[in-house]
CSV table of C-alpha atoms in Angstrom, one decimal:
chain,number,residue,atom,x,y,z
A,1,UNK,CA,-62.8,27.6,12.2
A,2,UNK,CA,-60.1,27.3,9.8
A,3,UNK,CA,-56.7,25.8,10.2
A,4,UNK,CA,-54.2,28.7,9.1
A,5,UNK,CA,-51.0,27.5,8.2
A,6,UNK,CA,-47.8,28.7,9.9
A,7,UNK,CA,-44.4,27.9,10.1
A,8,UNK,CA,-42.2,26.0,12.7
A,9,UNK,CA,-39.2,26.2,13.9
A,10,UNK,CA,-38.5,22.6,12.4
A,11,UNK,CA,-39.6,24.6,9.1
A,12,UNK,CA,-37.0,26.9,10.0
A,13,UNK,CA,-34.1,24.4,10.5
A,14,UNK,CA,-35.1,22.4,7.2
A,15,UNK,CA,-34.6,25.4,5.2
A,16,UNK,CA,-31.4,26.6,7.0
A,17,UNK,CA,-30.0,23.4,6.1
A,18,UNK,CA,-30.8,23.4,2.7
A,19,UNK,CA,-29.4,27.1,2.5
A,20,UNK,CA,-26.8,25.9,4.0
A,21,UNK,CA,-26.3,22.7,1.8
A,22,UNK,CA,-26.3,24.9,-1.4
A,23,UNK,CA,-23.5,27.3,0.4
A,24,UNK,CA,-21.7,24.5,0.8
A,25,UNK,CA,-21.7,23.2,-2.2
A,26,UNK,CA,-20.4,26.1,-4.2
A,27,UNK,CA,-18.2,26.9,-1.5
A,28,UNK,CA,-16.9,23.6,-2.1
A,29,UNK,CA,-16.8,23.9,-6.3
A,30,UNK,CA,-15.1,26.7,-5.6
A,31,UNK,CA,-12.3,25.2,-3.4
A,32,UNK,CA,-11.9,22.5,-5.9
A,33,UNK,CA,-11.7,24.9,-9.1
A,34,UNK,CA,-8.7,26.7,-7.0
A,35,UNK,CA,-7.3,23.4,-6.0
A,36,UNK,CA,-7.6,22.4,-9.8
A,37,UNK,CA,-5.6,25.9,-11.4
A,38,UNK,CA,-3.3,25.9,-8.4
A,39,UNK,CA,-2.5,21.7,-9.5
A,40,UNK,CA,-1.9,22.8,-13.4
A,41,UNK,CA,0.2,25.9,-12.5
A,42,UNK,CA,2.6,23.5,-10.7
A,43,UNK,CA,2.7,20.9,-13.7
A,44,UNK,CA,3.5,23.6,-16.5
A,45,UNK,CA,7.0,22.2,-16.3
A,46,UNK,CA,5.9,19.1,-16.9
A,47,UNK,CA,3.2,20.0,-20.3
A,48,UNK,CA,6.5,22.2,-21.4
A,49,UNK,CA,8.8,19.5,-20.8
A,50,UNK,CA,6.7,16.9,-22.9
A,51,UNK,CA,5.7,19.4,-25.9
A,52,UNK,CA,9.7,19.7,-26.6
A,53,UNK,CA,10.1,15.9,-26.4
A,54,UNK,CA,7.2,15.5,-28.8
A,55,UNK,CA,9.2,18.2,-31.1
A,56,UNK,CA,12.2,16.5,-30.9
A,57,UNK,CA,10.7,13.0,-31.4
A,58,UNK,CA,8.9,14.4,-34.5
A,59,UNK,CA,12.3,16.0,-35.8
A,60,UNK,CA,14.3,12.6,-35.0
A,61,UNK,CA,12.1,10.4,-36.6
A,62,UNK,CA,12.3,12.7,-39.7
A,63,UNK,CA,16.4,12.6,-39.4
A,64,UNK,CA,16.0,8.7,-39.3
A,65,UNK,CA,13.9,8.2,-41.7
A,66,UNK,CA,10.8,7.1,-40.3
A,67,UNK,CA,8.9,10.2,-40.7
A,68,UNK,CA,8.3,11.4,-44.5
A,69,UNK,CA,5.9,13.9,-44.0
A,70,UNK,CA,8.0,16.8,-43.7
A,71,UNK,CA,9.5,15.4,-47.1
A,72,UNK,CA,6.4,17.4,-48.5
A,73,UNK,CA,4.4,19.1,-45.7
A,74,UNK,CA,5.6,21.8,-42.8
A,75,UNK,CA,2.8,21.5,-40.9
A,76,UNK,CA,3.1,18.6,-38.1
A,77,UNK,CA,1.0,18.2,-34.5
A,78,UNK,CA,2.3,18.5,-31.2
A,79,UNK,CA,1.6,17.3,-27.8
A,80,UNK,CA,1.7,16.9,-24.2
A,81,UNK,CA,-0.5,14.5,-22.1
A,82,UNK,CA,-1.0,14.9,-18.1
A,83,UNK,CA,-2.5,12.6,-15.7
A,84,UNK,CA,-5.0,13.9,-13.4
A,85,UNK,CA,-6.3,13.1,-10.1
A,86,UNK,CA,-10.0,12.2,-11.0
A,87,UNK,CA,-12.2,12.8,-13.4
A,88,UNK,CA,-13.7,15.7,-12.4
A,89,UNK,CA,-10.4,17.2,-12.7
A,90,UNK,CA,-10.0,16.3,-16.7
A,91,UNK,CA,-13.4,17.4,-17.0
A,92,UNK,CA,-12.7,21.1,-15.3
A,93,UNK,CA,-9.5,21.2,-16.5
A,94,UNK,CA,-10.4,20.9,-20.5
A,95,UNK,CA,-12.7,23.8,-19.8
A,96,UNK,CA,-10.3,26.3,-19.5
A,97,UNK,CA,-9.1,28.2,-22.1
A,98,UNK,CA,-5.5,28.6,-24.1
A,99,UNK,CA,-5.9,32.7,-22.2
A,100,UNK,CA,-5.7,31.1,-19.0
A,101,UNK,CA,-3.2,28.5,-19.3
A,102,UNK,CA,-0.6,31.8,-20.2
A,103,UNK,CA,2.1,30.2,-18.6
A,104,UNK,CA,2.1,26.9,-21.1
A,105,UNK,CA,1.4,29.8,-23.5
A,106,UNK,CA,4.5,31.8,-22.6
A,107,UNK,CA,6.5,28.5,-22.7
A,108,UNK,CA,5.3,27.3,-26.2
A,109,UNK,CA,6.3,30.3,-28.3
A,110,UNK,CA,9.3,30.5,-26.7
A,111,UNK,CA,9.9,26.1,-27.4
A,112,UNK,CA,8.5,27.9,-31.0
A,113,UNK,CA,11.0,30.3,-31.3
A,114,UNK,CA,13.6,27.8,-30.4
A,115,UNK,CA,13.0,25.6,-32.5
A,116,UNK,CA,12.0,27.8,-35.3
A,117,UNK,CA,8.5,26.9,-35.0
A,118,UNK,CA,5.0,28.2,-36.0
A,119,UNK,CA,2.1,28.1,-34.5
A,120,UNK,CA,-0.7,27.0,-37.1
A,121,UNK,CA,-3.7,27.6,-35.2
A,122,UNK,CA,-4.5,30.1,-32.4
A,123,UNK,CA,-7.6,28.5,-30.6
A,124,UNK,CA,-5.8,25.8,-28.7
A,125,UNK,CA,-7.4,24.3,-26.0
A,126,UNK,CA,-6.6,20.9,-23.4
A,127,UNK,CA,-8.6,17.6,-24.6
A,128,UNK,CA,-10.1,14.8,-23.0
A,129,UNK,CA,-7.5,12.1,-23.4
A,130,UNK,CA,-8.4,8.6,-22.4
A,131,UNK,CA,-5.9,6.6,-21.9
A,132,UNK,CA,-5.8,2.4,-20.0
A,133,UNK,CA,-2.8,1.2,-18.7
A,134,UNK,CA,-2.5,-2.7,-18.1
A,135,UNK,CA,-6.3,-2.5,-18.1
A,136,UNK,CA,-6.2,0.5,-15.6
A,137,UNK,CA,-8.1,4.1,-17.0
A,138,UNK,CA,-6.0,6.8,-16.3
A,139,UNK,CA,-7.2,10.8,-16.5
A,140,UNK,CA,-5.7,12.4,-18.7
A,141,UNK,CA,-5.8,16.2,-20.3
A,142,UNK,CA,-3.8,16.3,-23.5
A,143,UNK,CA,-2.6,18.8,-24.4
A,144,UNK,CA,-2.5,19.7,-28.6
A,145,UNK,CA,-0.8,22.0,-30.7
A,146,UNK,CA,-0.8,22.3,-34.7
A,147,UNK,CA,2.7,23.8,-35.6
A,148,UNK,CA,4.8,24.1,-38.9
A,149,UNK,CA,8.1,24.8,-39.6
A,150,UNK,CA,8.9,28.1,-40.2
């Protein structure tokens, strides 16, 4: 006589928990994707608030002297750099796309228009910024724009 195989209910458990394991995990992806947009939204002050500094050092430095290049070049680089929580965070957060981020967007043309700015390239994205502070690492998304002077 042969031995048939057949399932158990221990069978039964071990694959409901590894259902259950791979539920969990995207549920859990999920959550932290939504955590991570929800996190950025707040901080759009913050990338806004940097990008004009970074325009206004750039134009300052020019004024006092220590920046020639506009002496024969428009076209200058922008920035903004965030600290993040982990680095899964830097990692999910340079994923997303200029489209998504349309609150920075909205904010940079108007800081453009302001300051009589253009924008030099249209495929922007955030960037994996490393960054050590008295020998601690820090996340960090930066955040990079390629402007000229209109």
């Amino acid at each position: 006589m042969s031995k048939e195989s057949h399932m158990t209910a221990e069978d039964i458990y071990k694959l409901r928990q590894k259902r259950l394991d791979v539920i969990n995990k995207e549920t859990s992806q999920k959550k932290s994707e939504r955590e991570l947009k929800a996190s950025l939204k707040e901080r759009v002050p913050e990338v806004l608030e940097k990008l004009e500094e970074s325009i206004i050092l750039s134009f300052n430095n020019y004024a006092e002297g220590r920046n020639s290049k506009f002496d024969n070049s428009d076209d200058f680089t922008i920035y903004a750099q965030l600290v993040m929580k982990s680095q899964y965070h830097v990692d999910e957060g340079v994923k997303l796309k200029m489209e998504e981020w349309s609150e920075i967007r909205n904010g940079l043309n108007q800081l453009l228009e302001k300051y009589q700015l253009v924008l030099q390239d249209e495929d922007h994205r955030s960037y994996r910024y490393p960054t050590e502070i008295d020998g601690q690492r820090l996340f960090c998304i930066g955040f990079i724009f390629y402007v000229k002077l209109n």
